[in-house]
Tab-separated table of C-alpha atoms (C1' of nucleotides) in Angstrom:
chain	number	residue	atom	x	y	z
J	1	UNK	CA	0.000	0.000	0.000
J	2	UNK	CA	2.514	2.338	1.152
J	3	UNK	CA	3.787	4.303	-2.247
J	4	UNK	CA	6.280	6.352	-2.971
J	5	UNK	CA	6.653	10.296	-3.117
J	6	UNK	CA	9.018	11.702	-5.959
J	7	UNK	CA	11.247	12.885	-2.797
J	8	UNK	CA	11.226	9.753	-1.520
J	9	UNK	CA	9.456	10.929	1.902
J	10	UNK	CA	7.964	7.777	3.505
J	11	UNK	CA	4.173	7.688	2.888
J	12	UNK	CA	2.515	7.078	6.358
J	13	UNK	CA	0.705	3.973	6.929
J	14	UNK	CA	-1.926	2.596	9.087
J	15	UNK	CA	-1.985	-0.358	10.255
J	16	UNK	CA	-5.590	-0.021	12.167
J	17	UNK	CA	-7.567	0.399	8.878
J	18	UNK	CA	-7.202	-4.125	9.115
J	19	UNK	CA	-9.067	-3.700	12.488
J	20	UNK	CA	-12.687	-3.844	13.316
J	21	UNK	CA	-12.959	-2.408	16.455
J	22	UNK	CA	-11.025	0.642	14.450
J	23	UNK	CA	-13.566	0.939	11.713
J	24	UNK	CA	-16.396	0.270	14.499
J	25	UNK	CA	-15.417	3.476	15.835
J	26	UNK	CA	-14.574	5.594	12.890
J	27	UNK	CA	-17.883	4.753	11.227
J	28	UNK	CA	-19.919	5.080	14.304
J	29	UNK	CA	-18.098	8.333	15.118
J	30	UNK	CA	-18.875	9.710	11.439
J	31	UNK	CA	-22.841	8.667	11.706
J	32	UNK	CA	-23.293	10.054	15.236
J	33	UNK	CA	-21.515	13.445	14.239
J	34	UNK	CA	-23.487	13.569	10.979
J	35	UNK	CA	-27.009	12.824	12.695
J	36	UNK	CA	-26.023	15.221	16.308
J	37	UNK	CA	-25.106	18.337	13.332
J	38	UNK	CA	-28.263	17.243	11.676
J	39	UNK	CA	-30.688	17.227	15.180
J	40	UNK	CA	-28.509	20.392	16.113
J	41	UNK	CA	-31.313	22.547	15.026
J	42	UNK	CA	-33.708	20.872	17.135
J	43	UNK	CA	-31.396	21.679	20.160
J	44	UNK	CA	-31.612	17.661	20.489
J	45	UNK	CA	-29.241	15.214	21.243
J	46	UNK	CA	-28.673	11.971	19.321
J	47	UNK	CA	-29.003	9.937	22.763
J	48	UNK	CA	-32.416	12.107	23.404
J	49	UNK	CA	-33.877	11.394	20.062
J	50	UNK	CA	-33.326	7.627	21.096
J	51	UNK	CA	-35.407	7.805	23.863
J	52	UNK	CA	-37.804	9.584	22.248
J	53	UNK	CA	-38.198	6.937	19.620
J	54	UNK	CA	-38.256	4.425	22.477
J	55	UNK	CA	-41.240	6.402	24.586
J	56	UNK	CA	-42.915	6.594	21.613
J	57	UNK	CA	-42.869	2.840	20.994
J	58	UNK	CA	-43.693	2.058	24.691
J	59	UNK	CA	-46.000	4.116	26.007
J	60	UNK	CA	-45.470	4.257	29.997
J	61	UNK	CA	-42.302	3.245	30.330
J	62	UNK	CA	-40.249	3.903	32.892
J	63	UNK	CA	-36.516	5.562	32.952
J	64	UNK	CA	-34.611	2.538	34.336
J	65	UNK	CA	-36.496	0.231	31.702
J	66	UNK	CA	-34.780	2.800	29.019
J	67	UNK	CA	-31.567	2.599	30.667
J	68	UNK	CA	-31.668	-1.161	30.770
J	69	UNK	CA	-32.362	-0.874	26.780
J	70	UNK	CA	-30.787	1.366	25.877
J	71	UNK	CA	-27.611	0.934	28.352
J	72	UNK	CA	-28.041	4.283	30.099
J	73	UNK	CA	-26.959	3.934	33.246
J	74	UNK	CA	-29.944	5.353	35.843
J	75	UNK	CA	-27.955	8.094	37.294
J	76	UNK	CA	-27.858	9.338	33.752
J	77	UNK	CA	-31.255	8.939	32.626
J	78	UNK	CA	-32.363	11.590	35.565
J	79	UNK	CA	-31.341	14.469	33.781
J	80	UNK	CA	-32.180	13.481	30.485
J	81	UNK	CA	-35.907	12.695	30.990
J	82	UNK	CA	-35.890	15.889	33.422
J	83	UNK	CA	-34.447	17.755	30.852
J	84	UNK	CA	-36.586	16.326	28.032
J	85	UNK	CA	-39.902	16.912	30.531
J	86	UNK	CA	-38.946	20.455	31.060
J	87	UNK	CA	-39.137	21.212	27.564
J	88	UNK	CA	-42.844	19.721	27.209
J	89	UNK	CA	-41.923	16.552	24.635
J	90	UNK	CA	-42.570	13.921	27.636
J	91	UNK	CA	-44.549	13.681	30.650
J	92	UNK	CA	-44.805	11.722	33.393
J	93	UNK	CA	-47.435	10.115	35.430
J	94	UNK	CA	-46.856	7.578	38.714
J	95	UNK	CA	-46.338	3.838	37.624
J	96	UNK	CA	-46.369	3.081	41.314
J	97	UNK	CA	-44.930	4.740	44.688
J	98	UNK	CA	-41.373	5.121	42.887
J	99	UNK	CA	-41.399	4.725	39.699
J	100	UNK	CA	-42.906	7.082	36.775
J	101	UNK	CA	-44.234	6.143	33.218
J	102	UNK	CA	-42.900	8.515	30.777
J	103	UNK	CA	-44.947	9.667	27.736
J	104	UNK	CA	-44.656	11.585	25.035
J	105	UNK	CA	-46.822	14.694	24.548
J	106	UNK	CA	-48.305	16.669	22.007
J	107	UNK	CA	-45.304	18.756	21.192
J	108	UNK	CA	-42.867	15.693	21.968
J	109	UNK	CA	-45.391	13.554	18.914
J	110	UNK	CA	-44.711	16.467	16.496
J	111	UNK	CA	-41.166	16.613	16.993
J	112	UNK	CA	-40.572	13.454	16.495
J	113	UNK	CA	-41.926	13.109	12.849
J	114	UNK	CA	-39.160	15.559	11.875
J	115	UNK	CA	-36.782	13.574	14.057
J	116	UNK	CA	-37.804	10.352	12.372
J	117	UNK	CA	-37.008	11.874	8.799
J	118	UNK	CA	-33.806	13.079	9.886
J	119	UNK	CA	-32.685	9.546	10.859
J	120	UNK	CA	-33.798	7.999	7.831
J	121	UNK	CA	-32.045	10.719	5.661
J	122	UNK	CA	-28.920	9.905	7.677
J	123	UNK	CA	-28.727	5.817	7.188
J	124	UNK	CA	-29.561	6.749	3.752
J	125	UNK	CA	-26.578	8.555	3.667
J	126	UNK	CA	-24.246	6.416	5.063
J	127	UNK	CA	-25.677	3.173	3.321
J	128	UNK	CA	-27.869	4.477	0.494
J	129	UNK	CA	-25.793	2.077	-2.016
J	130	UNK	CA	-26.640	-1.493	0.236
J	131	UNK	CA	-29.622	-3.313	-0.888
J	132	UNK	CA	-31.701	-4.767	1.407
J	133	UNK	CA	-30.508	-7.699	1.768
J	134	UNK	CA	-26.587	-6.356	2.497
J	135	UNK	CA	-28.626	-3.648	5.283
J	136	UNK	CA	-29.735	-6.668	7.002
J	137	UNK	CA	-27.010	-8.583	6.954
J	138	UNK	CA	-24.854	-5.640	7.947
J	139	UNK	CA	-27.504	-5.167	11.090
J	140	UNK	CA	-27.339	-8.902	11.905
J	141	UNK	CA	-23.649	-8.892	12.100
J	142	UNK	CA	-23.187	-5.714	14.320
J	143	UNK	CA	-25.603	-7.031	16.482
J	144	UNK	CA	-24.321	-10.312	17.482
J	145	UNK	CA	-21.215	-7.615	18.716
J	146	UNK	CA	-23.106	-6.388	21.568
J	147	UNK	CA	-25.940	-9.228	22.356
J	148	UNK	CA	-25.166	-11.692	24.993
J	149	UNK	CA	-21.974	-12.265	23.482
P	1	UNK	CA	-41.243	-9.269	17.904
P	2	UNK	CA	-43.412	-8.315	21.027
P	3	UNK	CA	-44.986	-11.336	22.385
P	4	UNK	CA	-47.188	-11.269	25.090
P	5	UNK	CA	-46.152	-12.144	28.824
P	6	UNK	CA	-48.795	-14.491	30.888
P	7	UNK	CA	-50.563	-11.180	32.920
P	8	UNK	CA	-50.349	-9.474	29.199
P	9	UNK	CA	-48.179	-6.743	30.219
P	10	UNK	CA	-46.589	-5.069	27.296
P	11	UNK	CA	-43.284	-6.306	26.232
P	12	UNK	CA	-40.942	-3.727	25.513
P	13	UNK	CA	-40.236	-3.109	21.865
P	14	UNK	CA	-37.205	-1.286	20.454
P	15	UNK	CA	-37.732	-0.131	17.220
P	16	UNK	CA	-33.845	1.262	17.194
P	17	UNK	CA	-32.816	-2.141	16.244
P	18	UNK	CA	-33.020	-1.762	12.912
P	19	UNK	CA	-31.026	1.071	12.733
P	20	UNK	CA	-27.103	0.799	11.289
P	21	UNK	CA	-26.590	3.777	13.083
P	22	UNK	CA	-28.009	2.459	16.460
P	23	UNK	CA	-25.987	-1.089	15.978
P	24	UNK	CA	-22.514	1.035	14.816
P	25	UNK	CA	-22.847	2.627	18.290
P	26	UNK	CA	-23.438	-0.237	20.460
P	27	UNK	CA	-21.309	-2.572	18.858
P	28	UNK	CA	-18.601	-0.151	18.410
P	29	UNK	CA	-19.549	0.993	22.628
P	30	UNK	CA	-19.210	-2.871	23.288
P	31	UNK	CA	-15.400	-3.414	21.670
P	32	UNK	CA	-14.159	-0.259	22.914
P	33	UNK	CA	-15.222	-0.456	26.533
P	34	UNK	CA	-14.229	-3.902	26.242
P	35	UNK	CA	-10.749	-2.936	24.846
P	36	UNK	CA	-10.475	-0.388	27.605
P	37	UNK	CA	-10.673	-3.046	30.337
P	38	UNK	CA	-8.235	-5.447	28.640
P	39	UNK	CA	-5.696	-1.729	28.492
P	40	UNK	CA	-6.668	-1.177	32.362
P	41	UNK	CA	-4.259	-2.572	33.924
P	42	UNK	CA	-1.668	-0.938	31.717
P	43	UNK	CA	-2.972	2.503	32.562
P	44	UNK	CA	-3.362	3.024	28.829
P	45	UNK	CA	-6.624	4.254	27.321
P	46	UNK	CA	-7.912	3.020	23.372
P	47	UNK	CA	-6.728	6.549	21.714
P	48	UNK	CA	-3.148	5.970	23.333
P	49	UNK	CA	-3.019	2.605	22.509
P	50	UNK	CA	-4.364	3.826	18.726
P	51	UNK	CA	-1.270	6.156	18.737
P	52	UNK	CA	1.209	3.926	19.641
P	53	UNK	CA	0.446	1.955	16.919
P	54	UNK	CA	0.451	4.449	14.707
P	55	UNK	CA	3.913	5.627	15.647
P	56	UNK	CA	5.292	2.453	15.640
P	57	UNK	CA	4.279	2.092	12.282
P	58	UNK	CA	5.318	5.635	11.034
P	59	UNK	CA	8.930	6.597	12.960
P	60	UNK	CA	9.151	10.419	13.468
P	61	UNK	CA	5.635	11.229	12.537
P	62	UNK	CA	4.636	14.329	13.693
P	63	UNK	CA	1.300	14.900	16.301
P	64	UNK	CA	-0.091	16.789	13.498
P	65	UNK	CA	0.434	13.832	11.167
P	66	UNK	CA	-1.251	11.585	13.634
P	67	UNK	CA	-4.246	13.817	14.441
P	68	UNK	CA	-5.266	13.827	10.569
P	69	UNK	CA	-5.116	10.210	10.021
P	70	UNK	CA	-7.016	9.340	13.598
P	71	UNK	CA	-9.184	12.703	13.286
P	72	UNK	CA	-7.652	13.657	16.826
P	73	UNK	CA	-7.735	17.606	16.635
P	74	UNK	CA	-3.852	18.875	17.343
P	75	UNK	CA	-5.290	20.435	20.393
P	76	UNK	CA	-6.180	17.046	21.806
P	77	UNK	CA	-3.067	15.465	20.324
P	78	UNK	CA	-0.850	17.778	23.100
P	79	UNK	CA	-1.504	16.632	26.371
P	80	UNK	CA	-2.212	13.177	24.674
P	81	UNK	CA	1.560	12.705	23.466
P	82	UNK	CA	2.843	14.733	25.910
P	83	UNK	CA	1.214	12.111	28.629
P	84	UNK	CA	2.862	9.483	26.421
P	85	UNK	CA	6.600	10.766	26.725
P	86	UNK	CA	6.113	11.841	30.478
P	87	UNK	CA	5.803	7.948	30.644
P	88	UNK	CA	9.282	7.123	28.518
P	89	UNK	CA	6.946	5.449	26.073
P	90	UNK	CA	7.887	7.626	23.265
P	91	UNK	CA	10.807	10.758	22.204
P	92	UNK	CA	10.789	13.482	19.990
P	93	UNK	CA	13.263	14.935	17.835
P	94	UNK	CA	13.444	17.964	16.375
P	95	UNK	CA	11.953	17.487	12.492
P	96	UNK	CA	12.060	21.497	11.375
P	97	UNK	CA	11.894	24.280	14.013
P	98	UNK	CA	8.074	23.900	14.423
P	99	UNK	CA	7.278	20.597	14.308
P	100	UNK	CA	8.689	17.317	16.205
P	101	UNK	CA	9.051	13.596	15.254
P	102	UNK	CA	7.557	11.177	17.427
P	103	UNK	CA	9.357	8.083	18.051
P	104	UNK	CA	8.945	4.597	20.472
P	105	UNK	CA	11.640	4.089	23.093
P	106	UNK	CA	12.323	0.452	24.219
P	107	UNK	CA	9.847	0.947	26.434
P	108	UNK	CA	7.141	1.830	24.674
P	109	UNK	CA	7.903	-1.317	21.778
P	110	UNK	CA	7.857	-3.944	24.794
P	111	UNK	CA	4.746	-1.924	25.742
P	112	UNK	CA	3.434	-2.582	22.144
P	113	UNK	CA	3.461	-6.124	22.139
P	114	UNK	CA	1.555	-6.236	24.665
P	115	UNK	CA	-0.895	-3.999	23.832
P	116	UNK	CA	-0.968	-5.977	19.839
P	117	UNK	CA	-2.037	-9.171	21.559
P	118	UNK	CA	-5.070	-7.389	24.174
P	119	UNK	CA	-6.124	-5.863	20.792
P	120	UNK	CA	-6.029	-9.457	18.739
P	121	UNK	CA	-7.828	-11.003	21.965
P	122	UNK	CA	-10.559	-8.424	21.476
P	123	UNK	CA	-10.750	-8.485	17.764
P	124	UNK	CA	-11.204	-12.158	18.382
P	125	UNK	CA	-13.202	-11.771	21.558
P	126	UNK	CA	-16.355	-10.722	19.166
P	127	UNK	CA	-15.504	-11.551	15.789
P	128	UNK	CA	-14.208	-15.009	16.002
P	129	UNK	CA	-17.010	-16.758	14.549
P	130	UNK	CA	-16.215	-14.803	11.117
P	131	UNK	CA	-14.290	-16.052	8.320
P	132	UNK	CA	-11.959	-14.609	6.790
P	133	UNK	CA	-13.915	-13.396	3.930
P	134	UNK	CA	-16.913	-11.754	6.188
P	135	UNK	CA	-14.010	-10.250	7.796
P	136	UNK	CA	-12.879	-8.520	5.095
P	137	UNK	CA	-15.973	-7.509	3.621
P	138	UNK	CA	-17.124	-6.301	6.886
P	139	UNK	CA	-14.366	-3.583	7.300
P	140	UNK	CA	-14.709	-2.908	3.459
P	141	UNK	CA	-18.370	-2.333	4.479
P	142	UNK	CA	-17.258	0.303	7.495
P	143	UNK	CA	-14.525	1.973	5.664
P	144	UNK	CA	-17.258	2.928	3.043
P	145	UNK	CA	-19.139	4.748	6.250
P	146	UNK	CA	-16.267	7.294	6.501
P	147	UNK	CA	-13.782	7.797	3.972
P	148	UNK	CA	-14.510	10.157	1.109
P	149	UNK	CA	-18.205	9.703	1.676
Q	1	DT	C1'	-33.446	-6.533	50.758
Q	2	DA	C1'	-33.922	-4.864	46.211
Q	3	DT	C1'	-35.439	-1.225	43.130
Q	4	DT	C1'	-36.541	3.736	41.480
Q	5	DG	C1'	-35.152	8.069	41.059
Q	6	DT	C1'	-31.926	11.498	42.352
Q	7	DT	C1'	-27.548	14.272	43.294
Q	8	DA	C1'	-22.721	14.788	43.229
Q	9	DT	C1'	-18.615	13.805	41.084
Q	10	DA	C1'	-15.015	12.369	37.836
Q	11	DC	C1'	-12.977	10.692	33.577
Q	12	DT	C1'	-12.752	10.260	28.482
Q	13	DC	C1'	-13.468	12.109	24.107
Q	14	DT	C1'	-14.461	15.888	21.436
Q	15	DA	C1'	-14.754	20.840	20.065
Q	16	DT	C1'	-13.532	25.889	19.572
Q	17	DA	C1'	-10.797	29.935	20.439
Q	18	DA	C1'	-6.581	32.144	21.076
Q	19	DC	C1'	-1.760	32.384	21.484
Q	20	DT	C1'	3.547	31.545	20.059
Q	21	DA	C1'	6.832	30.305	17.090
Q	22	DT	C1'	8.178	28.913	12.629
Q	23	DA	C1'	7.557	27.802	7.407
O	1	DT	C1'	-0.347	33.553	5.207
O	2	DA	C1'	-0.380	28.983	6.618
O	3	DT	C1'	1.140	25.408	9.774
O	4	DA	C1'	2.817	23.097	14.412
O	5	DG	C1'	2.299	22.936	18.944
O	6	DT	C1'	0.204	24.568	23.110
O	7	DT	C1'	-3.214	26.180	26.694
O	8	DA	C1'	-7.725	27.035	28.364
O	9	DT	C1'	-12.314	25.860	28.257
O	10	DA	C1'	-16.728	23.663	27.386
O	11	DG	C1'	-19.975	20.115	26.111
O	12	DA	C1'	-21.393	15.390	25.612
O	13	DG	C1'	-21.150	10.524	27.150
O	14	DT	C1'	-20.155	7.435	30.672
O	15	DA	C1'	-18.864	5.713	35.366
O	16	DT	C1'	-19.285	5.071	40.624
O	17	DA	C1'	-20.959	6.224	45.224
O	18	DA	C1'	-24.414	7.533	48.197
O	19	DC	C1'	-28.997	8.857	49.598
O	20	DA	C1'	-34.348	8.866	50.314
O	21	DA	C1'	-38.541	6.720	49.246
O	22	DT	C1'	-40.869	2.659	48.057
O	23	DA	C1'	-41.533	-2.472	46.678
DNA sequence: TATTGTTATACTCTATAACTATA
DNA sequence: TATAGTTATAGAGTATAACAATA
């Protein structure tokens, strides 16, 4: 790989581009920057629009069930929903004595949409040129990474 | 997906699982933090280890050199390699008046082979069931997510 | 006892701005 | 003017410890 320069000045090489855990990270690092600068207008966070999909999905659920899910830890999900609340997308009601279902509201609904389309428009992107059955195969393989392994 | 538990509480669905984006990130979460515990005990984190590498394969490459090919902004590059000589793992020499080759000591190659094997233990840790072939296409597959996009 | 939600805290990675010294 | 290296600073994400209230 490494080539030549008319001066003869080594050409640098890198030897991580052979590992996955390197392109794991580079690619993941490129999607989550591109999708963050693309919710940026929304003042929203990639990790916030993920629990917004998730509320959405599962009405009532509660903060530690999206932490377990979506490996949040607790002690972080307390200032995201509070955050998220204060802003009028979610809202909460009491499950029981201690915990809370979270819900998404009017507002929180609407946003959403446009969050939706802004994820879709950002796989596309990235992976606009793998047919369906290379997407899927792709997902399958990524996920056996982080599932009971 | 969501099948129905005997007192027909809702199971939880999570509709992010069909998401590359969403799998890049955990998987990519899952081999790093995994990587990070297996560098632990050497008090090293990933992005050192990433440098190291780097240097080893490019003698007297400059932090500037390394932050372009890692995408490491210079800023974050300074404390990083300065860390990394503090610790006799690497030297500089003078290139030009500005700029400064980075090079391993004998230190920071025995370091290195250690560090090579954690990282083929990890590599192996979740990808081990792949053949070589899967392999390859699956890092031809990431590279396409952020190189010249 | 275990779980939910919370606060406080710290570390890593990432990002921008501003400065100097040199090309 | 542009580049290399540095410092200061800030924002996200992630981690642990500890606490009150509740199951």
């Amino acid at each position: 790989m490494a080539t030549q320069t008319a001066q003869g000045e080594a050409e640098i090489v890198n030897p991580l581009v052979d590992l996955i855990g390197y392109q794991l990270r580079r690619s993941s690092s490129a999607l989550m920057g591109d999708l963050a600068r693309s919710l940026e207008p929304y003042d929203l966070r990639p990790s916030e629009a993920s629990v917004l999909v998730l509320i959405d999905a599962n009405p009532r659920i509660t903060q530690s069930e999206i932490g377990r899910i979506l490996a949040i830890k607790r002690a972080n999900m307390a200032p995201l929903s509070a955050a998220l609340e204060q802003r009028g997308l979610i809202e909460r009601a009491p499950v029981d004595g201690r915990s809370q279902g979270l819900t998404l509201t009017a507002k929180g609904s609407e946003l959403l949409k446009d969050v939706r389309a802004l994820i879709v428009a950002n796989e596309r992107r990235f992976l606009g040129k793998l047919d369906h059955s290379e997407r899927a195969k792709l997902i399958a393989l990524l996920q056996e990474c982080w599932t009971e392994a």
